[in-house]
């Protein structure tokens, strides 16, 4: 058991971890374990197959297990679906304020820790509680509620066409680096009011920031510099965008609070949606049954997106939650000041809720992909809209896209926070660039020379024209079957009108 002098350390059940004579023999896989025999959620084993590490922890410890994050810092990995929901909902026992973390207070966690940008305390709603949480989250929610979702669909559609136009004539592309990583960033910067900030450098900085790399802190500083400059501009000159509405909210956020919330909304939506788009399109390209269900109408794109949120949640986990008091969770004694990992991916495959992880969860939205409790993601509908429209637009523009490498050659980059597909190369029939002003649609445009196939009936004698009519201009009969006022062009049917409305046109 953990010595009493280390109250914040999770118990490992090892009797004498410091005695080398009791350790595993040379060559044993246990040598890959960390101090006290704890499994690492980073490093070679985790990079190779992090889900397998979670399952080993579940088998060894149950729904809550001791584990190590970067620099061998100890935390509890919460693996059970019910245990995760209990943690995020029990505000009297847990919160997201890292200043309560014993490992941070005693210096075990250094300011240079690779995940510091993720768990380090910031003046944002996801790390506040009580009245302060209500004030900050209220400002974000109000700014999000003003967004017109029909206009948002137009923005997403336009961004899709602009990005696809870059590679449509080549007949090949990498979906991850050329589409999935760019679409959400382009849309989110437009929503925030900083479309000019969109660039390859900004996309890569956002990707690097959450990897936990040596350059993560520098990438975070670059992104915050752009967002703080945007905050200062909108404070001086408001416009019709999310940033201006956040500044104008009754909560009266400071510039620092505005900038931090811009980063929160931007990075959460970007990373989640980029992974989601890549995961859905990979499944379509590699699973013939899945693609057949989409093509045959048995599954809609939104349903395919929802299934992916169960199977491959964009964020695998969140670091972290922190115990406010001594408590019990999943059969483990959690001490005040202990750190916990919100285990999204392992919670989604908890045998207690998914005895068969291969079963489709059609219509079931109880996954953990968007969190839960008071900190549930307020912008999840925006992420869903970007993924739904992005996947739909890609498949409509490039319906014959096929994976250009064997499925076994696909690789992932795993971190505690997410499992990111490295590349998804595809080939397709080269297509000309598309006018981004018009809507990408499977509905053919109306023909100006449309004619009925049957002869028009004999005209019925009309009454004498009114006194205001011009006698030397003959009356024109409308084509049979054409609604009045269409000049002979067939009006779109109900389904066509619905498709135009759904895609924002």
PDB file of N, CA and C in Angstrom, residues 327-391:
ATOM      1  N   UNK A 327     -13.116  10.674  -0.542  1.00  0.00           N
ATOM      2  CA  UNK A 327     -14.339  10.049  -1.031  1.00  0.00           C
ATOM      3  C   UNK A 327     -14.031   8.671  -1.590  1.00  0.00           C
ATOM      4  N   UNK A 328     -15.071   7.978  -2.025  1.00  0.00           N
ATOM      5  CA  UNK A 328     -14.937   6.672  -2.658  1.00  0.00           C
ATOM      6  C   UNK A 328     -15.428   6.771  -4.099  1.00  0.00           C
ATOM      7  N   UNK A 329     -14.751   6.079  -5.005  1.00  0.00           N
ATOM      8  CA  UNK A 329     -15.177   6.045  -6.399  1.00  0.00           C
ATOM      9  C   UNK A 329     -14.726   4.726  -7.015  1.00  0.00           C
ATOM     10  N   UNK A 330     -15.668   3.964  -7.513  1.00  0.00           N
ATOM     11  CA  UNK A 330     -15.330   2.700  -8.164  1.00  0.00           C
ATOM     12  C   UNK A 330     -14.582   1.735  -7.277  1.00  0.00           C
ATOM     13  N   UNK A 331     -14.899   1.757  -5.975  1.00  0.00           N
ATOM     14  CA  UNK A 331     -14.237   0.854  -5.048  1.00  0.00           C
ATOM     15  C   UNK A 331     -12.873   1.318  -4.578  1.00  0.00           C
ATOM     16  N   UNK A 332     -12.429   2.488  -5.013  1.00  0.00           N
ATOM     17  CA  UNK A 332     -11.128   3.019  -4.610  1.00  0.00           C
ATOM     18  C   UNK A 332     -11.321   4.181  -3.636  1.00  0.00           C
ATOM     19  N   UNK A 333     -10.406   4.284  -2.692  1.00  0.00           N
ATOM     20  CA  UNK A 333     -10.436   5.409  -1.754  1.00  0.00           C
ATOM     21  C   UNK A 333      -9.683   6.574  -2.383  1.00  0.00           C
ATOM     22  N   UNK A 334     -10.384   7.644  -2.657  1.00  0.00           N
ATOM     23  CA  UNK A 334      -9.794   8.832  -3.275  1.00  0.00           C
ATOM     24  C   UNK A 334      -9.571   9.876  -2.192  1.00  0.00           C
ATOM     25  N   UNK A 335      -8.336  10.335  -2.075  1.00  0.00           N
ATOM     26  CA  UNK A 335      -8.007  11.319  -1.046  1.00  0.00           C
ATOM     27  C   UNK A 335      -8.177  12.736  -1.595  1.00  0.00           C
ATOM     28  N   UNK A 336      -8.499  13.654  -0.725  1.00  0.00           N
ATOM     29  CA  UNK A 336      -8.594  15.062  -1.109  1.00  0.00           C
ATOM     30  C   UNK A 336      -7.268  15.497  -1.732  1.00  0.00           C
ATOM     31  N   UNK A 337      -7.340  16.137  -2.880  1.00  0.00           N
ATOM     32  CA  UNK A 337      -6.129  16.576  -3.568  1.00  0.00           C
ATOM     33  C   UNK A 337      -5.642  15.618  -4.626  1.00  0.00           C
ATOM     34  N   UNK A 338      -6.245  14.430  -4.729  1.00  0.00           N
ATOM     35  CA  UNK A 338      -5.862  13.491  -5.787  1.00  0.00           C
ATOM     36  C   UNK A 338      -6.356  13.995  -7.139  1.00  0.00           C
ATOM     37  N   UNK A 339      -5.608  13.688  -8.195  1.00  0.00           N
ATOM     38  CA  UNK A 339      -6.010  14.025  -9.550  1.00  0.00           C
ATOM     39  C   UNK A 339      -6.655  12.833 -10.233  1.00  0.00           C
ATOM     40  N   UNK A 340      -7.653  13.093 -11.064  1.00  0.00           N
ATOM     41  CA  UNK A 340      -8.355  12.028 -11.773  1.00  0.00           C
ATOM     42  C   UNK A 340      -8.467  12.366 -13.252  1.00  0.00           C
ATOM     43  N   UNK A 341      -8.483  11.326 -14.088  1.00  0.00           N
ATOM     44  CA  UNK A 341      -8.614  11.477 -15.533  1.00  0.00           C
ATOM     45  C   UNK A 341     -10.026  11.094 -15.936  1.00  0.00           C
ATOM     46  N   UNK A 342     -10.708  11.983 -16.614  1.00  0.00           N
ATOM     47  CA  UNK A 342     -12.040  11.705 -17.144  1.00  0.00           C
ATOM     48  C   UNK A 342     -11.856  10.787 -18.349  1.00  0.00           C
ATOM     49  N   UNK A 343     -12.131   9.494 -18.186  1.00  0.00           N
ATOM     50  CA  UNK A 343     -11.846   8.501 -19.224  1.00  0.00           C
ATOM     51  C   UNK A 343     -12.995   8.359 -20.210  1.00  0.00           C
ATOM     52  N   UNK A 344     -12.970   9.146 -21.270  1.00  0.00           N
ATOM     53  CA  UNK A 344     -14.063   9.151 -22.243  1.00  0.00           C
ATOM     54  C   UNK A 344     -14.078   7.872 -23.067  1.00  0.00           C
ATOM     55  N   UNK A 345     -12.949   7.535 -23.704  1.00  0.00           N
ATOM     56  CA  UNK A 345     -12.885   6.343 -24.554  1.00  0.00           C
ATOM     57  C   UNK A 345     -13.114   5.057 -23.768  1.00  0.00           C
ATOM     58  N   UNK A 346     -12.414   4.842 -22.659  1.00  0.00           N
ATOM     59  CA  UNK A 346     -12.688   3.608 -21.903  1.00  0.00           C
ATOM     60  C   UNK A 346     -14.095   3.568 -21.331  1.00  0.00           C
ATOM     61  N   UNK A 347     -14.655   4.719 -20.977  1.00  0.00           N
ATOM     62  CA  UNK A 347     -16.023   4.750 -20.472  1.00  0.00           C
ATOM     63  C   UNK A 347     -17.037   4.366 -21.530  1.00  0.00           C
ATOM     64  N   UNK A 348     -16.753   4.735 -22.783  1.00  0.00           N
ATOM     65  CA  UNK A 348     -17.668   4.409 -23.878  1.00  0.00           C
ATOM     66  C   UNK A 348     -17.727   2.921 -24.196  1.00  0.00           C
ATOM     67  N   UNK A 349     -16.696   2.175 -23.809  1.00  0.00           N
ATOM     68  CA  UNK A 349     -16.689   0.728 -24.071  1.00  0.00           C
ATOM     69  C   UNK A 349     -16.796  -0.066 -22.775  1.00  0.00           C
ATOM     70  N   UNK A 350     -17.252   0.578 -21.725  1.00  0.00           N
ATOM     71  CA  UNK A 350     -17.458  -0.104 -20.456  1.00  0.00           C
ATOM     72  C   UNK A 350     -18.432  -1.267 -20.664  1.00  0.00           C
ATOM     73  N   UNK A 351     -18.042  -2.494 -20.328  1.00  0.00           N
ATOM     74  CA  UNK A 351     -18.948  -3.639 -20.515  1.00  0.00           C
ATOM     75  C   UNK A 351     -20.284  -3.473 -19.807  1.00  0.00           C
ATOM     76  N   UNK A 352     -20.334  -2.621 -18.794  1.00  0.00           N
ATOM     77  CA  UNK A 352     -21.593  -2.421 -18.083  1.00  0.00           C
ATOM     78  C   UNK A 352     -22.647  -1.755 -18.962  1.00  0.00           C
ATOM     79  N   UNK A 353     -22.212  -0.975 -19.966  1.00  0.00           N
ATOM     80  CA  UNK A 353     -23.171  -0.308 -20.851  1.00  0.00           C
ATOM     81  C   UNK A 353     -23.089  -0.823 -22.282  1.00  0.00           C
ATOM     82  N   UNK A 354     -21.963  -1.461 -22.639  1.00  0.00           N
ATOM     83  CA  UNK A 354     -21.810  -2.029 -23.986  1.00  0.00           C
ATOM     84  C   UNK A 354     -21.202  -3.416 -23.887  1.00  0.00           C
ATOM     85  N   UNK A 355     -22.022  -4.415 -23.558  1.00  0.00           N
ATOM     86  CA  UNK A 355     -21.484  -5.785 -23.486  1.00  0.00           C
ATOM     87  C   UNK A 355     -20.843  -6.223 -24.793  1.00  0.00           C
ATOM     88  N   UNK A 356     -21.412  -5.754 -25.923  1.00  0.00           N
ATOM     89  CA  UNK A 356     -20.832  -6.050 -27.229  1.00  0.00           C
ATOM     90  C   UNK A 356     -20.435  -4.730 -27.881  1.00  0.00           C
ATOM     91  N   UNK A 357     -19.149  -4.371 -27.839  1.00  0.00           N
ATOM     92  CA  UNK A 357     -18.717  -3.070 -28.365  1.00  0.00           C
ATOM     93  C   UNK A 357     -18.870  -2.935 -29.871  1.00  0.00           C
ATOM     94  N   UNK A 358     -19.173  -4.041 -30.572  1.00  0.00           N
ATOM     95  CA  UNK A 358     -19.354  -3.949 -32.025  1.00  0.00           C
ATOM     96  C   UNK A 358     -20.798  -3.601 -32.403  1.00  0.00           C
ATOM     97  N   UNK A 359     -21.695  -3.619 -31.430  1.00  0.00           N
ATOM     98  CA  UNK A 359     -23.093  -3.303 -31.717  1.00  0.00           C
ATOM     99  C   UNK A 359     -23.264  -1.822 -32.016  1.00  0.00           C
ATOM    100  N   UNK A 360     -24.113  -1.504 -32.999  1.00  0.00           N
ATOM    101  CA  UNK A 360     -24.417  -0.110 -33.297  1.00  0.00           C
ATOM    102  C   UNK A 360     -25.277   0.481 -32.191  1.00  0.00           C
ATOM    103  N   UNK A 361     -25.011   1.729 -31.853  1.00  0.00           N
ATOM    104  CA  UNK A 361     -25.750   2.421 -30.789  1.00  0.00           C
ATOM    105  C   UNK A 361     -26.737   3.408 -31.417  1.00  0.00           C
ATOM    106  N   UNK A 362     -27.470   2.955 -32.409  1.00  0.00           N
ATOM    107  CA  UNK A 362     -28.357   3.807 -33.181  1.00  0.00           C
ATOM    108  C   UNK A 362     -29.330   4.565 -32.276  1.00  0.00           C
ATOM    109  N   UNK A 363     -29.292   5.908 -32.372  1.00  0.00           N
ATOM    110  CA  UNK A 363     -30.219   6.735 -31.615  1.00  0.00           C
ATOM    111  C   UNK A 363     -29.831   6.949 -30.165  1.00  0.00           C
ATOM    112  N   UNK A 364     -28.723   6.373 -29.711  1.00  0.00           N
ATOM    113  CA  UNK A 364     -28.311   6.490 -28.314  1.00  0.00           C
ATOM    114  C   UNK A 364     -27.221   7.554 -28.195  1.00  0.00           C
ATOM    115  N   UNK A 365     -27.512   8.610 -27.459  1.00  0.00           N
ATOM    116  CA  UNK A 365     -26.553   9.711 -27.309  1.00  0.00           C
ATOM    117  C   UNK A 365     -25.958   9.771 -25.905  1.00  0.00           C
ATOM    118  N   UNK A 366     -25.956   8.656 -25.200  1.00  0.00           N
ATOM    119  CA  UNK A 366     -25.455   8.682 -23.826  1.00  0.00           C
ATOM    120  C   UNK A 366     -23.946   8.456 -23.747  1.00  0.00           C
ATOM    121  N   UNK A 367     -23.237   8.629 -24.860  1.00  0.00           N
ATOM    122  CA  UNK A 367     -21.774   8.522 -24.832  1.00  0.00           C
ATOM    123  C   UNK A 367     -21.188   9.682 -24.045  1.00  0.00           C
ATOM    124  N   UNK A 368     -19.893   9.597 -23.781  1.00  0.00           N
ATOM    125  CA  UNK A 368     -19.200  10.613 -22.967  1.00  0.00           C
ATOM    126  C   UNK A 368     -18.426  11.613 -23.807  1.00  0.00           C
ATOM    127  N   UNK A 369     -18.616  11.589 -25.127  1.00  0.00           N
ATOM    128  CA  UNK A 369     -17.772  12.384 -26.018  1.00  0.00           C
ATOM    129  C   UNK A 369     -17.818  13.874 -25.712  1.00  0.00           C
ATOM    130  N   UNK A 370     -18.967  14.373 -25.237  1.00  0.00           N
ATOM    131  CA  UNK A 370     -19.072  15.802 -24.948  1.00  0.00           C
ATOM    132  C   UNK A 370     -19.124  16.087 -23.456  1.00  0.00           C
ATOM    133  N   UNK A 371     -18.660  15.132 -22.667  1.00  0.00           N
ATOM    134  CA  UNK A 371     -18.630  15.341 -21.229  1.00  0.00           C
ATOM    135  C   UNK A 371     -19.999  15.160 -20.607  1.00  0.00           C
ATOM    136  N   UNK A 372     -20.187  15.783 -19.461  1.00  0.00           N
ATOM    137  CA  UNK A 372     -21.450  15.688 -18.747  1.00  0.00           C
ATOM    138  C   UNK A 372     -21.434  16.616 -17.550  1.00  0.00           C
ATOM    139  N   UNK A 373     -22.561  16.670 -16.864  1.00  0.00           N
ATOM    140  CA  UNK A 373     -22.640  17.530 -15.698  1.00  0.00           C
ATOM    141  C   UNK A 373     -22.599  19.001 -16.072  1.00  0.00           C
ATOM    142  N   UNK A 374     -22.226  19.858 -15.141  1.00  0.00           N
ATOM    143  CA  UNK A 374     -22.230  21.308 -15.402  1.00  0.00           C
ATOM    144  C   UNK A 374     -21.206  21.747 -16.440  1.00  0.00           C
ATOM    145  N   UNK A 375     -20.214  20.894 -16.732  1.00  0.00           N
ATOM    146  CA  UNK A 375     -19.189  21.264 -17.708  1.00  0.00           C
ATOM    147  C   UNK A 375     -19.382  20.583 -19.053  1.00  0.00           C
ATOM    148  N   UNK A 376     -20.564  20.062 -19.319  1.00  0.00           N
ATOM    149  CA  UNK A 376     -20.827  19.460 -20.628  1.00  0.00           C
ATOM    150  C   UNK A 376     -20.608  20.498 -21.719  1.00  0.00           C
ATOM    151  N   UNK A 377     -20.023  20.076 -22.831  1.00  0.00           N
ATOM    152  CA  UNK A 377     -19.632  20.993 -23.901  1.00  0.00           C
ATOM    153  C   UNK A 377     -20.821  21.813 -24.395  1.00  0.00           C
ATOM    154  N   UNK A 378     -20.782  23.143 -24.282  1.00  0.00           N
ATOM    155  CA  UNK A 378     -21.914  23.964 -24.731  1.00  0.00           C
ATOM    156  C   UNK A 378     -21.970  24.140 -26.243  1.00  0.00           C
ATOM    157  N   UNK A 379     -20.859  23.863 -26.944  1.00  0.00           N
ATOM    158  CA  UNK A 379     -20.825  24.069 -28.389  1.00  0.00           C
ATOM    159  C   UNK A 379     -20.883  22.786 -29.186  1.00  0.00           C
ATOM    160  N   UNK A 380     -21.404  21.713 -28.592  1.00  0.00           N
ATOM    161  CA  UNK A 380     -21.389  20.421 -29.268  1.00  0.00           C
ATOM    162  C   UNK A 380     -22.208  20.419 -30.546  1.00  0.00           C
ATOM    163  N   UNK A 381     -23.272  21.227 -30.615  1.00  0.00           N
ATOM    164  CA  UNK A 381     -24.080  21.252 -31.836  1.00  0.00           C
ATOM    165  C   UNK A 381     -23.319  21.868 -33.003  1.00  0.00           C
ATOM    166  N   UNK A 382     -22.412  22.803 -32.708  1.00  0.00           N
ATOM    167  CA  UNK A 382     -21.585  23.371 -33.770  1.00  0.00           C
ATOM    168  C   UNK A 382     -20.634  22.307 -34.308  1.00  0.00           C
ATOM    169  N   UNK A 383     -20.021  21.546 -33.416  1.00  0.00           N
ATOM    170  CA  UNK A 383     -19.134  20.475 -33.847  1.00  0.00           C
ATOM    171  C   UNK A 383     -19.863  19.436 -34.677  1.00  0.00           C
ATOM    172  N   UNK A 384     -21.059  19.080 -34.231  1.00  0.00           N
ATOM    173  CA  UNK A 384     -21.852  18.107 -34.998  1.00  0.00           C
ATOM    174  C   UNK A 384     -22.173  18.663 -36.386  1.00  0.00           C
ATOM    175  N   UNK A 385     -22.543  19.944 -36.470  1.00  0.00           N
ATOM    176  CA  UNK A 385     -22.903  20.540 -37.761  1.00  0.00           C
ATOM    177  C   UNK A 385     -21.716  20.536 -38.715  1.00  0.00           C
ATOM    178  N   UNK A 386     -20.523  20.894 -38.214  1.00  0.00           N
ATOM    179  CA  UNK A 386     -19.335  20.893 -39.075  1.00  0.00           C
ATOM    180  C   UNK A 386     -19.041  19.490 -39.574  1.00  0.00           C
ATOM    181  N   UNK A 387     -19.137  18.498 -38.693  1.00  0.00           N
ATOM    182  CA  UNK A 387     -18.860  17.116 -39.098  1.00  0.00           C
ATOM    183  C   UNK A 387     -19.921  16.604 -40.064  1.00  0.00           C
ATOM    184  N   UNK A 388     -21.195  16.841 -39.747  1.00  0.00           N
ATOM    185  CA  UNK A 388     -22.278  16.356 -40.616  1.00  0.00           C
ATOM    186  C   UNK A 388     -22.140  16.913 -42.024  1.00  0.00           C
ATOM    187  N   UNK A 389     -22.001  18.235 -42.118  1.00  0.00           N
ATOM    188  CA  UNK A 389     -21.953  18.882 -43.427  1.00  0.00           C
ATOM    189  C   UNK A 389     -20.630  18.578 -44.121  1.00  0.00           C
ATOM    190  N   UNK A 390     -19.530  18.520 -43.361  1.00  0.00           N
ATOM    191  CA  UNK A 390     -18.235  18.225 -43.960  1.00  0.00           C
ATOM    192  C   UNK A 390     -18.189  16.845 -44.588  1.00  0.00           C
ATOM    193  N   UNK A 391     -18.654  15.840 -43.860  1.00  0.00           N
ATOM    194  CA  UNK A 391     -18.670  14.476 -44.400  1.00  0.00           C
ATOM    195  C   UNK A 391     -19.594  14.409 -45.610  1.00  0.00           C
TER     196      UNK A 391
END
